[in-house]
């Protein structure tokens, strides 16, 4: 049954405690009880089994479709994506286990990531008067989700869009550590509880606690500052798990939009850990299983021992975009007047093994067609083809295009002001190694493919010395490679697991990255306008809001003076630039301003 948000908030305001919906289900057990001569199950052997299905980081994927390439999704491992595929897997498991012996939950990052989700947030927004129902709400309602945790990307489009999406969902969006900034009470339901009826006359009460990512306070500062706060997962789990147990929960599951590694990408800017799911399992007693999200990694089954009880907690993270579905299988036994978890295990199913559920694809066929037509609108032409394929290891024209647009936009914004005379630099990352601009007609999807995130543009003030430290930090991305030996481009990048989006190429300067040198001393021949960079000189850096707010933990930038910022996505700024120019000519802006070297010898 759907959550009545108005009723929840009223209860929350009156009691100071958020209460989520309670449902009921009636079903035969999937595990048989022993039958004695009397024909009755033995009290000592009352058993019940049920399954919790989980997804995470769906990022607006309903169809097995790539809107940036305008064709069916595929990758080197031939994964498939989308809720239509997940729906088929869910239907299969419900048929096997009995629908009423299953729950379906999600661990967040639902409404951002594809042009489908972007279209209904920005082009034909769900917040408009008589606006549409979000495709993700329609699909998840049709599939029958029981609850979903909030992800950090839920806040990208602002709180009004999130609240409208919440209103359109037939299930609660959970966030025990998403608090109202003024009252410090939960701004969303902290938990969801459901009764599963067994053949033994004793219901099993299953609680799902939702936890989101503290990094929201940094990454979406413009949307949440002064409105919501996001304390640490361990702290809030320690508060809520005992409450859920005292309310009679036989099983406690955490849906956490937080990875399991115990690391953070925002350094010491917040006193909380970004990827804290493992720490929650380790530190907070009373948890049976954790559905992990946020990290975009696949963890079929991982056990963490709780330090206080010695009990092992099972964690599982299904791969992003609907590529995998997690199954938590619970075996319970009735003992000493209560149900206890005897055994729980986890595994993942691959969505590329099934067809799309036609019920879901038919439901959203019109929305899909609208978005396909939108992304294929022609906005200009290009005199040459450009690609990001070599972007991680070479200064390529397509990344130069992003930096050119950003530098021109910031320079225009600062014109006539106190900082108009300062040189403008720009940072850009290779978000996708498959993005390309074709020779000839350029469409919205071509331009949008360069920037799959809804980042906005800022201008920050840095000194020459700070710029060098920024570049040194970025250069950690490369694996140290001795001079003279062979070079495999496929093994040069992503040192220590650093993702492509946390490597920045900076334009407006020339420099070399000596990958034979240790981290911290790799930037050589750093020059501005042909001269050695002055450490005391001042520069304006055109930078995306994720980086400016501390994403990636780059030095200096988060504390640097903000000179300008806007609310327009960089993606749309690029689209607007191409429309205004009409023609994109790499010959006018492409240049090799940085390169990889070893002891002064170019790698390529």
GROMACS .gro file of C-alpha atoms in nm, residues 56-57 107 109 152 177 211-216 219 230-234 254 256-267 270-283 290-297 299 302 304 315 317 496-499 501-502 546 552-553:
model
   67
   56UNK     CA    1   2.040  -0.007  -0.709
   57UNK     CA    2   2.177   0.278  -0.919
  107UNK     CA    3   1.919   0.137  -0.285
  109UNK     CA    4   2.005   0.685  -0.760
  152UNK     CA    5   2.257   1.131  -0.385
  177UNK     CA    6   1.978   1.025   0.769
  211UNK     CA    7   2.018   0.531   0.450
  212UNK     CA    8   2.153   0.778   0.196
  213UNK     CA    9   2.489   0.939   0.129
  214UNK     CA   10   2.630   1.223   0.344
  215UNK     CA   11   2.809   1.356   0.035
  216UNK     CA   12   2.478   1.510  -0.076
  219UNK     CA   13   2.764   1.754  -0.416
  230UNK     CA   14   2.284   1.435   0.612
  231UNK     CA   15   2.458   1.281   0.914
  232UNK     CA   16   2.664   0.964   0.896
  233UNK     CA   17   2.518   0.622   0.820
  234UNK     CA   18   2.670   0.450   1.123
  254UNK     CA   19   1.939  -0.190   0.551
  256UNK     CA   20   2.216   0.188   0.194
  257UNK     CA   21   2.317   0.422  -0.086
  258UNK     CA   22   2.676   0.388   0.024
  259UNK     CA   23   2.956   0.162  -0.094
  260UNK     CA   24   3.131  -0.093   0.125
  261UNK     CA   25   3.494   0.021   0.098
  262UNK     CA   26   3.505   0.260   0.394
  263UNK     CA   27   3.653   0.539   0.178
  264UNK     CA   28   3.541   0.891   0.087
  265UNK     CA   29   3.591   1.102  -0.223
  266UNK     CA   30   3.541   1.430  -0.038
  267UNK     CA   31   3.827   1.397   0.211
  270UNK     CA   32   3.257   1.621   0.617
  271UNK     CA   33   3.311   1.412   0.932
  272UNK     CA   34   3.131   1.119   0.771
  273UNK     CA   35   3.234   0.829   0.550
  274UNK     CA   36   3.096   0.815   0.196
  275UNK     CA   37   3.119   0.438   0.145
  276UNK     CA   38   3.013   0.322   0.489
  277UNK     CA   39   2.796   0.011   0.434
  278UNK     CA   40   3.067  -0.222   0.562
  279UNK     CA   41   3.122  -0.003   0.868
  280UNK     CA   42   2.749  -0.011   0.944
  281UNK     CA   43   2.755  -0.391   0.937
  282UNK     CA   44   3.066  -0.397   1.153
  283UNK     CA   45   2.957  -0.144   1.414
  290UNK     CA   46   2.254  -0.477   0.369
  291UNK     CA   47   2.165  -0.391   0.011
  292UNK     CA   48   2.461  -0.180  -0.099
  293UNK     CA   49   2.451   0.098  -0.359
  294UNK     CA   50   2.642   0.400  -0.490
  295UNK     CA   51   2.977   0.239  -0.577
  296UNK     CA   52   2.870   0.088  -0.913
  297UNK     CA   53   3.048  -0.237  -0.836
  299UNK     CA   54   2.919  -0.774  -0.497
  302UNK     CA   55   3.004  -1.047   0.110
  304UNK     CA   56   3.108  -0.867   0.750
  315UNK     CA   57   2.607  -0.754   0.200
  317UNK     CA   58   2.548  -0.491  -0.441
  496UNK     CA   59   4.434   0.277  -0.721
  497UNK     CA   60   4.086   0.253  -0.869
  498UNK     CA   61   4.059   0.623  -0.957
  499UNK     CA   62   3.767   0.654  -1.203
  501UNK     CA   63   3.572   1.120  -1.402
  502UNK     CA   64   3.827   1.199  -1.131
  546UNK     CA   65   3.086   1.852  -0.846
  552UNK     CA   66   3.711   1.385  -0.590
  553UNK     CA   67   3.879   1.569  -0.300
   0.00000   0.00000   0.00000
